[in-house]
């Protein structure tokens, strides 16, 4: 990879990951890497978890996350709450069946 501008590594494409920011050419949403990074995973650990990526893209995702941390953290929390609500609803439905 020659000289690359950071904005070339992150893209939004309608129809891919709901239009969320993704690593260019991969379809990997930044939010997915942000969840692991927030949990304490290092860039090298992320590379082992996602071997189809490279460290440049992983660092780009982390930089994007840190630059937009409040918005991405809020999105992660909204998704976690929605997941918990869906799980409770499914458990309630299963118990009443």
PDB file of N, CA and C in Angstrom:
ATOM      1  N   UNK A   1       0.860  -1.167   0.000  1.00  0.00           N
ATOM      2  CA  UNK A   1       0.000   0.000   0.000  1.00  0.00           C
ATOM      3  C   UNK A   1       0.902   1.225   0.000  1.00  0.00           C
ATOM      4  N   UNK A   2       0.805   2.071  -1.026  1.00  0.00           N
ATOM      5  CA  UNK A   2       1.611   3.280  -1.101  1.00  0.00           C
ATOM      6  C   UNK A   2       1.085   4.332  -0.150  1.00  0.00           C
ATOM      7  N   UNK A   3       1.285   5.586  -0.491  1.00  0.00           N
ATOM      8  CA  UNK A   3       0.784   6.687   0.322  1.00  0.00           C
ATOM      9  C   UNK A   3      -0.742   6.711   0.259  1.00  0.00           C
ATOM     10  N   UNK A   4      -1.370   6.666   1.429  1.00  0.00           N
ATOM     11  CA  UNK A   4      -2.825   6.591   1.510  1.00  0.00           C
ATOM     12  C   UNK A   4      -3.318   7.648   2.484  1.00  0.00           C
ATOM     13  N   UNK A   5      -4.370   8.335   2.100  1.00  0.00           N
ATOM     14  CA  UNK A   5      -5.022   9.291   2.995  1.00  0.00           C
ATOM     15  C   UNK A   5      -6.036   8.524   3.850  1.00  0.00           C
ATOM     16  N   UNK A   6      -6.149   8.900   5.096  1.00  0.00           N
ATOM     17  CA  UNK A   6      -7.047   8.204   6.016  1.00  0.00           C
ATOM     18  C   UNK A   6      -8.474   8.132   5.469  1.00  0.00           C
ATOM     19  N   UNK A   7      -8.958   9.212   4.881  1.00  0.00           N
ATOM     20  CA  UNK A   7     -10.332   9.219   4.373  1.00  0.00           C
ATOM     21  C   UNK A   7     -10.541   8.233   3.221  1.00  0.00           C
ATOM     22  N   UNK A   8      -9.466   7.726   2.630  1.00  0.00           N
ATOM     23  CA  UNK A   8      -9.587   6.712   1.583  1.00  0.00           C
ATOM     24  C   UNK A   8      -9.828   5.324   2.175  1.00  0.00           C
ATOM     25  N   UNK A   9      -9.626   5.176   3.460  1.00  0.00           N
ATOM     26  CA  UNK A   9      -9.749   3.869   4.102  1.00  0.00           C
ATOM     27  C   UNK A   9     -11.119   3.624   4.728  1.00  0.00           C
ATOM     28  N   UNK A  10     -11.927   4.668   4.857  1.00  0.00           N
ATOM     29  CA  UNK A  10     -13.254   4.547   5.446  1.00  0.00           C
ATOM     30  C   UNK A  10     -14.260   5.016   4.400  1.00  0.00           C
ATOM     31  N   UNK A  11     -15.314   4.225   4.205  1.00  0.00           N
ATOM     32  CA  UNK A  11     -16.333   4.600   3.216  1.00  0.00           C
ATOM     33  C   UNK A  11     -17.716   4.258   3.739  1.00  0.00           C
ATOM     34  N   UNK A  12     -18.692   4.963   3.209  1.00  0.00           N
ATOM     35  CA  UNK A  12     -20.101   4.662   3.473  1.00  0.00           C
ATOM     36  C   UNK A  12     -20.719   4.320   2.124  1.00  0.00           C
ATOM     37  N   UNK A  13     -21.350   3.153   2.060  1.00  0.00           N
ATOM     38  CA  UNK A  13     -21.973   2.724   0.823  1.00  0.00           C
ATOM     39  C   UNK A  13     -23.407   2.314   1.129  1.00  0.00           C
ATOM     40  N   UNK A  14     -24.372   2.974   0.478  1.00  0.00           N
ATOM     41  CA  UNK A  14     -25.768   2.566   0.702  1.00  0.00           C
ATOM     42  C   UNK A  14     -25.924   1.072   0.417  1.00  0.00           C
ATOM     43  N   UNK A  15     -26.647   0.394   1.290  1.00  0.00           N
ATOM     44  CA  UNK A  15     -26.887  -1.029   1.105  1.00  0.00           C
ATOM     45  C   UNK A  15     -25.834  -1.927   1.731  1.00  0.00           C
ATOM     46  N   UNK A  16     -24.746  -1.364   2.212  1.00  0.00           N
ATOM     47  CA  UNK A  16     -23.718  -2.152   2.894  1.00  0.00           C
ATOM     48  C   UNK A  16     -23.659  -1.688   4.338  1.00  0.00           C
ATOM     49  N   UNK A  17     -23.883  -2.617   5.241  1.00  0.00           N
ATOM     50  CA  UNK A  17     -23.863  -2.341   6.688  1.00  0.00           C
ATOM     51  C   UNK A  17     -24.791  -1.184   7.050  1.00  0.00           C
ATOM     52  N   UNK A  18     -25.912  -1.096   6.351  1.00  0.00           N
ATOM     53  CA  UNK A  18     -26.881  -0.041   6.650  1.00  0.00           C
ATOM     54  C   UNK A  18     -26.355   1.358   6.408  1.00  0.00           C
ATOM     55  N   UNK A  19     -25.360   1.475   5.530  1.00  0.00           N
ATOM     56  CA  UNK A  19     -24.782   2.788   5.246  1.00  0.00           C
ATOM     57  C   UNK A  19     -23.809   3.277   6.303  1.00  0.00           C
ATOM     58  N   UNK A  20     -23.497   2.412   7.250  1.00  0.00           N
ATOM     59  CA  UNK A  20     -22.535   2.790   8.301  1.00  0.00           C
ATOM     60  C   UNK A  20     -21.131   2.891   7.718  1.00  0.00           C
ATOM     61  N   UNK A  21     -20.247   3.615   8.408  1.00  0.00           N
ATOM     62  CA  UNK A  21     -18.849   3.672   7.974  1.00  0.00           C
ATOM     63  C   UNK A  21     -18.204   2.286   8.018  1.00  0.00           C
ATOM     64  N   UNK A  22     -17.546   1.924   6.936  1.00  0.00           N
ATOM     65  CA  UNK A  22     -16.879   0.622   6.816  1.00  0.00           C
ATOM     66  C   UNK A  22     -15.452   0.829   6.347  1.00  0.00           C
ATOM     67  N   UNK A  23     -14.638  -0.178   6.555  1.00  0.00           N
ATOM     68  CA  UNK A  23     -13.293  -0.163   5.996  1.00  0.00           C
ATOM     69  C   UNK A  23     -13.426  -0.357   4.494  1.00  0.00           C
ATOM     70  N   UNK A  24     -12.855   0.548   3.732  1.00  0.00           N
ATOM     71  CA  UNK A  24     -12.994   0.546   2.283  1.00  0.00           C
ATOM     72  C   UNK A  24     -12.628  -0.802   1.685  1.00  0.00           C
ATOM     73  N   UNK A  25     -13.494  -1.262   0.800  1.00  0.00           N
ATOM     74  CA  UNK A  25     -13.246  -2.500   0.083  1.00  0.00           C
ATOM     75  C   UNK A  25     -13.473  -3.770   0.860  1.00  0.00           C
ATOM     76  N   UNK A  26     -13.955  -3.663   2.098  1.00  0.00           N
ATOM     77  CA  UNK A  26     -14.121  -4.860   2.921  1.00  0.00           C
ATOM     78  C   UNK A  26     -15.559  -5.093   3.363  1.00  0.00           C
ATOM     79  N   UNK A  27     -16.353  -4.043   3.475  1.00  0.00           N
ATOM     80  CA  UNK A  27     -17.694  -4.173   4.034  1.00  0.00           C
ATOM     81  C   UNK A  27     -17.691  -4.344   5.543  1.00  0.00           C
ATOM     82  N   UNK A  28     -16.510  -4.256   6.172  1.00  0.00           N
ATOM     83  CA  UNK A  28     -16.384  -4.411   7.625  1.00  0.00           C
ATOM     84  C   UNK A  28     -16.762  -3.096   8.299  1.00  0.00           C
ATOM     85  N   UNK A  29     -17.858  -3.089   9.064  1.00  0.00           N
ATOM     86  CA  UNK A  29     -18.262  -1.855   9.742  1.00  0.00           C
ATOM     87  C   UNK A  29     -17.263  -1.445  10.830  1.00  0.00           C
ATOM     88  N   UNK A  30     -16.974  -0.170  10.888  1.00  0.00           N
ATOM     89  CA  UNK A  30     -16.088   0.360  11.919  1.00  0.00           C
ATOM     90  C   UNK A  30     -16.636   0.013  13.302  1.00  0.00           C
ATOM     91  N   UNK A  31     -17.948   0.067  13.460  1.00  0.00           N
ATOM     92  CA  UNK A  31     -18.553  -0.197  14.766  1.00  0.00           C
ATOM     93  C   UNK A  31     -18.202  -1.600  15.270  1.00  0.00           C
ATOM     94  N   UNK A  32     -18.085  -2.568  14.364  1.00  0.00           N
ATOM     95  CA  UNK A  32     -17.740  -3.931  14.775  1.00  0.00           C
ATOM     96  C   UNK A  32     -16.348  -3.974  15.391  1.00  0.00           C
ATOM     97  N   UNK A  33     -15.405  -3.285  14.783  1.00  0.00           N
ATOM     98  CA  UNK A  33     -14.059  -3.234  15.362  1.00  0.00           C
ATOM     99  C   UNK A  33     -14.055  -2.396  16.638  1.00  0.00           C
ATOM    100  N   UNK A  34     -14.870  -1.344  16.673  1.00  0.00           N
ATOM    101  CA  UNK A  34     -14.936  -0.481  17.859  1.00  0.00           C
ATOM    102  C   UNK A  34     -15.396  -1.266  19.081  1.00  0.00           C
ATOM    103  N   UNK A  35     -16.349  -2.169  18.895  1.00  0.00           N
ATOM    104  CA  UNK A  35     -16.837  -2.989  20.020  1.00  0.00           C
ATOM    105  C   UNK A  35     -15.687  -3.789  20.621  1.00  0.00           C
ATOM    106  N   UNK A  36     -14.892  -4.409  19.765  1.00  0.00           N
ATOM    107  CA  UNK A  36     -13.763  -5.206  20.251  1.00  0.00           C
ATOM    108  C   UNK A  36     -12.674  -4.314  20.871  1.00  0.00           C
ATOM    109  N   UNK A  37     -12.438  -3.167  20.244  1.00  0.00           N
ATOM    110  CA  UNK A  37     -11.429  -2.244  20.762  1.00  0.00           C
ATOM    111  C   UNK A  37     -11.842  -1.733  22.144  1.00  0.00           C
ATOM    112  N   UNK A  38     -13.129  -1.390  22.306  1.00  0.00           N
ATOM    113  CA  UNK A  38     -13.632  -0.933  23.610  1.00  0.00           C
ATOM    114  C   UNK A  38     -13.466  -2.007  24.673  1.00  0.00           C
ATOM    115  N   UNK A  39     -13.526  -3.268  24.250  1.00  0.00           N
ATOM    116  CA  UNK A  39     -13.381  -4.388  25.186  1.00  0.00           C
ATOM    117  C   UNK A  39     -11.920  -4.656  25.525  1.00  0.00           C
ATOM    118  N   UNK A  40     -11.019  -3.855  24.966  1.00  0.00           N
ATOM    119  CA  UNK A  40      -9.614  -3.967  25.323  1.00  0.00           C
ATOM    120  C   UNK A  40      -8.736  -4.730  24.350  1.00  0.00           C
ATOM    121  N   UNK A  41      -9.292  -5.105  23.207  1.00  0.00           N
ATOM    122  CA  UNK A  41      -8.473  -5.835  22.240  1.00  0.00           C
ATOM    123  C   UNK A  41      -7.505  -4.890  21.540  1.00  0.00           C
ATOM    124  N   UNK A  42      -6.285  -5.334  21.384  1.00  0.00           N
ATOM    125  CA  UNK A  42      -5.243  -4.545  20.726  1.00  0.00           C
ATOM    126  C   UNK A  42      -5.368  -4.672  19.207  1.00  0.00           C
ATOM    127  N   UNK A  43      -4.727  -3.765  18.472  1.00  0.00           N
ATOM    128  CA  UNK A  43      -4.727  -3.904  17.009  1.00  0.00           C
ATOM    129  C   UNK A  43      -4.189  -5.261  16.547  1.00  0.00           C
ATOM    130  N   UNK A  44      -3.141  -5.769  17.187  1.00  0.00           N
ATOM    131  CA  UNK A  44      -2.607  -7.070  16.765  1.00  0.00           C
ATOM    132  C   UNK A  44      -3.599  -8.194  17.051  1.00  0.00           C
ATOM    133  N   UNK A  45      -4.322  -8.102  18.148  1.00  0.00           N
ATOM    134  CA  UNK A  45      -5.367  -9.100  18.451  1.00  0.00           C
ATOM    135  C   UNK A  45      -6.499  -8.998  17.433  1.00  0.00           C
ATOM    136  N   UNK A  46      -6.870  -7.776  17.046  1.00  0.00           N
ATOM    137  CA  UNK A  46      -7.909  -7.594  16.029  1.00  0.00           C
ATOM    138  C   UNK A  46      -7.474  -8.199  14.700  1.00  0.00           C
ATOM    139  N   UNK A  47      -6.202  -8.076  14.387  1.00  0.00           N
ATOM    140  CA  UNK A  47      -5.681  -8.665  13.148  1.00  0.00           C
ATOM    141  C   UNK A  47      -5.800 -10.189  13.186  1.00  0.00           C
ATOM    142  N   UNK A  48      -5.542 -10.780  14.339  1.00  0.00           N
ATOM    143  CA  UNK A  48      -5.701 -12.236  14.456  1.00  0.00           C
ATOM    144  C   UNK A  48      -7.170 -12.635  14.355  1.00  0.00           C
ATOM    145  N   UNK A  49      -8.042 -11.822  14.917  1.00  0.00           N
ATOM    146  CA  UNK A  49      -9.485 -12.103  14.877  1.00  0.00           C
ATOM    147  C   UNK A  49     -10.037 -11.929  13.457  1.00  0.00           C
ATOM    148  N   UNK A  50      -9.523 -10.936  12.738  1.00  0.00           N
ATOM    149  CA  UNK A  50      -9.998 -10.610  11.389  1.00  0.00           C
ATOM    150  C   UNK A  50      -8.824 -10.648  10.414  1.00  0.00           C
ATOM    151  N   UNK A  51      -8.333 -11.822  10.078  1.00  0.00           N
ATOM    152  CA  UNK A  51      -7.116 -11.921   9.263  1.00  0.00           C
ATOM    153  C   UNK A  51      -7.265 -11.406   7.835  1.00  0.00           C
ATOM    154  N   UNK A  52      -8.480 -11.171   7.385  1.00  0.00           N
ATOM    155  CA  UNK A  52      -8.668 -10.613   6.042  1.00  0.00           C
ATOM    156  C   UNK A  52      -8.387  -9.108   6.003  1.00  0.00           C
ATOM    157  N   UNK A  53      -8.191  -8.503   7.170  1.00  0.00           N
ATOM    158  CA  UNK A  53      -7.841  -7.079   7.251  1.00  0.00           C
ATOM    159  C   UNK A  53      -6.328  -6.941   7.337  1.00  0.00           C
ATOM    160  N   UNK A  54      -5.864  -5.708   7.362  1.00  0.00           N
ATOM    161  CA  UNK A  54      -4.449  -5.439   7.616  1.00  0.00           C
ATOM    162  C   UNK A  54      -4.365  -4.381   8.703  1.00  0.00           C
ATOM    163  N   UNK A  55      -3.170  -4.221   9.264  1.00  0.00           N
ATOM    164  CA  UNK A  55      -3.014  -3.284  10.384  1.00  0.00           C
ATOM    165  C   UNK A  55      -3.324  -1.848  10.000  1.00  0.00           C
ATOM    166  N   UNK A  56      -3.048  -1.472   8.761  1.00  0.00           N
ATOM    167  CA  UNK A  56      -3.359  -0.102   8.329  1.00  0.00           C
ATOM    168  C   UNK A  56      -4.858   0.144   8.446  1.00  0.00           C
ATOM    169  N   UNK A  57      -5.665  -0.788   7.965  1.00  0.00           N
ATOM    170  CA  UNK A  57      -7.123  -0.618   8.030  1.00  0.00           C
ATOM    171  C   UNK A  57      -7.620  -0.689   9.474  1.00  0.00           C
ATOM    172  N   UNK A  58      -7.042  -1.564  10.264  1.00  0.00           N
ATOM    173  CA  UNK A  58      -7.447  -1.657  11.667  1.00  0.00           C
ATOM    174  C   UNK A  58      -7.144  -0.352  12.395  1.00  0.00           C
ATOM    175  N   UNK A  59      -5.976   0.206  12.167  1.00  0.00           N
ATOM    176  CA  UNK A  59      -5.643   1.491  12.799  1.00  0.00           C
ATOM    177  C   UNK A  59      -6.539   2.605  12.266  1.00  0.00           C
ATOM    178  N   UNK A  60      -6.909   2.547  11.002  1.00  0.00           N
ATOM    179  CA  UNK A  60      -7.829   3.548  10.442  1.00  0.00           C
ATOM    180  C   UNK A  60      -9.189   3.460  11.139  1.00  0.00           C
ATOM    181  N   UNK A  61      -9.668   2.235  11.370  1.00  0.00           N
ATOM    182  CA  UNK A  61     -10.946   2.064  12.060  1.00  0.00           C
ATOM    183  C   UNK A  61     -10.872   2.597  13.482  1.00  0.00           C
ATOM    184  N   UNK A  62      -9.779   2.320  14.164  1.00  0.00           N
ATOM    185  CA  UNK A  62      -9.613   2.822  15.534  1.00  0.00           C
ATOM    186  C   UNK A  62      -9.545   4.347  15.537  1.00  0.00           C
ATOM    187  N   UNK A  63      -8.806   4.925  14.596  1.00  0.00           N
ATOM    188  CA  UNK A  63      -8.722   6.393  14.510  1.00  0.00           C
ATOM    189  C   UNK A  63     -10.095   6.991  14.244  1.00  0.00           C
ATOM    190  N   UNK A  64     -10.858   6.372  13.342  1.00  0.00           N
ATOM    191  CA  UNK A  64     -12.206   6.865  13.040  1.00  0.00           C
ATOM    192  C   UNK A  64     -13.090   6.761  14.288  1.00  0.00           C
ATOM    193  N   UNK A  65     -12.993   5.626  14.970  1.00  0.00           N
ATOM    194  CA  UNK A  65     -13.767   5.447  16.198  1.00  0.00           C
ATOM    195  C   UNK A  65     -13.413   6.519  17.220  1.00  0.00           C
ATOM    196  N   UNK A  66     -12.131   6.732  17.466  1.00  0.00           N
ATOM    197  CA  UNK A  66     -11.716   7.719  18.470  1.00  0.00           C
ATOM    198  C   UNK A  66     -12.140   9.130  18.089  1.00  0.00           C
ATOM    199  N   UNK A  67     -12.123   9.439  16.794  1.00  0.00           N
ATOM    200  CA  UNK A  67     -12.537  10.770  16.342  1.00  0.00           C
ATOM    201  C   UNK A  67     -14.051  10.958  16.442  1.00  0.00           C
ATOM    202  N   UNK A  68     -14.796   9.861  16.476  1.00  0.00           N
ATOM    203  CA  UNK A  68     -16.264   9.902  16.511  1.00  0.00           C
ATOM    204  C   UNK A  68     -16.806   9.077  17.676  1.00  0.00           C
ATOM    205  N   UNK A  69     -16.034   9.018  18.742  1.00  0.00           N
ATOM    206  CA  UNK A  69     -16.312   8.108  19.850  1.00  0.00           C
ATOM    207  C   UNK A  69     -17.684   8.313  20.481  1.00  0.00           C
ATOM    208  N   UNK A  70     -18.075   9.529  20.730  1.00  0.00           N
ATOM    209  CA  UNK A  70     -19.364   9.758  21.399  1.00  0.00           C
ATOM    210  C   UNK A  70     -20.511   9.212  20.563  1.00  0.00           C
ATOM    211  N   UNK A  71     -20.503   9.478  19.276  1.00  0.00           N
ATOM    212  CA  UNK A  71     -21.584   9.007  18.398  1.00  0.00           C
ATOM    213  C   UNK A  71     -21.568   7.487  18.266  1.00  0.00           C
ATOM    214  N   UNK A  72     -20.393   6.901  18.108  1.00  0.00           N
ATOM    215  CA  UNK A  72     -20.305   5.449  17.944  1.00  0.00           C
ATOM    216  C   UNK A  72     -20.649   4.746  19.253  1.00  0.00           C
ATOM    217  N   UNK A  73     -20.182   5.265  20.379  1.00  0.00           N
ATOM    218  CA  UNK A  73     -20.538   4.669  21.669  1.00  0.00           C
ATOM    219  C   UNK A  73     -22.051   4.716  21.889  1.00  0.00           C
ATOM    220  N   UNK A  74     -22.680   5.824  21.510  1.00  0.00           N
ATOM    221  CA  UNK A  74     -24.136   5.941  21.656  1.00  0.00           C
ATOM    222  C   UNK A  74     -24.846   4.910  20.781  1.00  0.00           C
ATOM    223  N   UNK A  75     -24.339   4.700  19.574  1.00  0.00           N
ATOM    224  CA  UNK A  75     -24.927   3.695  18.684  1.00  0.00           C
ATOM    225  C   UNK A  75     -24.757   2.288  19.248  1.00  0.00           C
ATOM    226  N   UNK A  76     -23.605   2.007  19.802  1.00  0.00           N
ATOM    227  CA  UNK A  76     -23.356   0.700  20.418  1.00  0.00           C
ATOM    228  C   UNK A  76     -24.328   0.483  21.574  1.00  0.00           C
ATOM    229  N   UNK A  77     -24.526   1.512  22.391  1.00  0.00           N
ATOM    230  CA  UNK A  77     -25.440   1.390  23.531  1.00  0.00           C
ATOM    231  C   UNK A  77     -26.882   1.201  23.060  1.00  0.00           C
ATOM    232  N   UNK A  78     -27.303   1.929  22.012  1.00  0.00           N
ATOM    233  CA  UNK A  78     -28.662   1.761  21.480  1.00  0.00           C
ATOM    234  C   UNK A  78     -28.861   0.329  20.989  1.00  0.00           C
ATOM    235  N   UNK A  79     -27.873  -0.190  20.293  1.00  0.00           N
ATOM    236  CA  UNK A  79     -27.982  -1.562  19.790  1.00  0.00           C
ATOM    237  C   UNK A  79     -28.017  -2.574  20.928  1.00  0.00           C
ATOM    238  N   UNK A  80     -27.229  -2.345  21.965  1.00  0.00           N
ATOM    239  CA  UNK A  80     -27.229  -3.259  23.112  1.00  0.00           C
ATOM    240  C   UNK A  80     -28.593  -3.250  23.796  1.00  0.00           C
ATOM    241  N   UNK A  81     -29.188  -2.066  23.953  1.00  0.00           N
ATOM    242  CA  UNK A  81     -30.513  -1.975  24.568  1.00  0.00           C
ATOM    243  C   UNK A  81     -31.565  -2.649  23.700  1.00  0.00           C
ATOM    244  N   UNK A  82     -31.493  -2.451  22.390  1.00  0.00           N
ATOM    245  CA  UNK A  82     -32.448  -3.083  21.478  1.00  0.00           C
ATOM    246  C   UNK A  82     -32.304  -4.601  21.522  1.00  0.00           C
ATOM    247  N   UNK A  83     -31.064  -5.085  21.585  1.00  0.00           N
ATOM    248  CA  UNK A  83     -30.829  -6.527  21.671  1.00  0.00           C
ATOM    249  C   UNK A  83     -31.432  -7.085  22.956  1.00  0.00           C
ATOM    250  N   UNK A  84     -31.198  -6.404  24.072  1.00  0.00           N
ATOM    251  CA  UNK A  84     -31.733  -6.879  25.356  1.00  0.00           C
ATOM    252  C   UNK A  84     -33.256  -6.885  25.344  1.00  0.00           C
ATOM    253  N   UNK A  85     -33.871  -5.857  24.752  1.00  0.00           N
ATOM    254  CA  UNK A  85     -35.336  -5.799  24.676  1.00  0.00           C
ATOM    255  C   UNK A  85     -35.863  -6.948  23.819  1.00  0.00           C
ATOM    256  N   UNK A  86     -35.206  -7.224  22.704  1.00  0.00           N
ATOM    257  CA  UNK A  86     -35.636  -8.321  21.835  1.00  0.00           C
ATOM    258  C   UNK A  86     -35.469  -9.658  22.548  1.00  0.00           C
ATOM    259  N   UNK A  87     -34.395  -9.809  23.291  1.00  0.00           N
ATOM    260  CA  UNK A  87     -34.144 -11.047  24.033  1.00  0.00           C
ATOM    261  C   UNK A  87     -35.214 -11.258  25.097  1.00  0.00           C
ATOM    262  N   UNK A  88     -35.558 -10.186  25.832  1.00  0.00           N
ATOM    263  CA  UNK A  88     -36.610 -10.292  26.858  1.00  0.00           C
ATOM    264  C   UNK A  88     -37.948 -10.657  26.220  1.00  0.00           C
ATOM    265  N   UNK A  89     -38.249 -10.045  25.090  1.00  0.00           N
ATOM    266  CA  UNK A  89     -39.494 -10.326  24.392  1.00  0.00           C
ATOM    267  C   UNK A  89     -39.548 -11.774  23.940  1.00  0.00           C
ATOM    268  N   UNK A  90     -38.435 -12.265  23.424  1.00  0.00           N
ATOM    269  CA  UNK A  90     -38.374 -13.662  22.971  1.00  0.00           C
ATOM    270  C   UNK A  90     -38.530 -14.618  24.154  1.00  0.00           C
ATOM    271  N   UNK A  91     -37.912 -14.297  25.285  1.00  0.00           N
ATOM    272  CA  UNK A  91     -38.031 -15.141  26.473  1.00  0.00           C
ATOM    273  C   UNK A  91     -39.459 -15.143  26.986  1.00  0.00           C
ATOM    274  N   UNK A  92     -40.124 -13.996  26.966  1.00  0.00           N
ATOM    275  CA  UNK A  92     -41.506 -13.901  27.411  1.00  0.00           C
ATOM    276  C   UNK A  92     -42.403 -14.723  26.508  1.00  0.00           C
ATOM    277  N   UNK A  93     -42.168 -14.625  25.208  1.00  0.00           N
ATOM    278  CA  UNK A  93     -42.960 -15.397  24.240  1.00  0.00           C
ATOM    279  C   UNK A  93     -42.748 -16.894  24.447  1.00  0.00           C
ATOM    280  N   UNK A  94     -41.525 -17.293  24.681  1.00  0.00           N
ATOM    281  CA  UNK A  94     -41.207 -18.719  24.875  1.00  0.00           C
ATOM    282  C   UNK A  94     -41.860 -19.250  26.147  1.00  0.00           C
ATOM    283  N   UNK A  95     -41.878 -18.440  27.206  1.00  0.00           N
ATOM    284  CA  UNK A  95     -42.488 -18.879  28.474  1.00  0.00           C
ATOM    285  C   UNK A  95     -44.006 -19.011  28.353  1.00  0.00           C
ATOM    286  N   UNK A  96     -44.616 -18.147  27.554  1.00  0.00           N
ATOM    287  CA  UNK A  96     -46.077 -18.171  27.450  1.00  0.00           C
ATOM    288  C   UNK A  96     -46.571 -19.188  26.418  1.00  0.00           C
ATOM    289  N   UNK A  97     -45.644 -19.817  25.708  1.00  0.00           N
ATOM    290  CA  UNK A  97     -46.052 -20.812  24.697  1.00  0.00           C
ATOM    291  C   UNK A  97     -46.273 -22.163  25.302  1.00  0.00           C
TER     292      UNK A  97
END
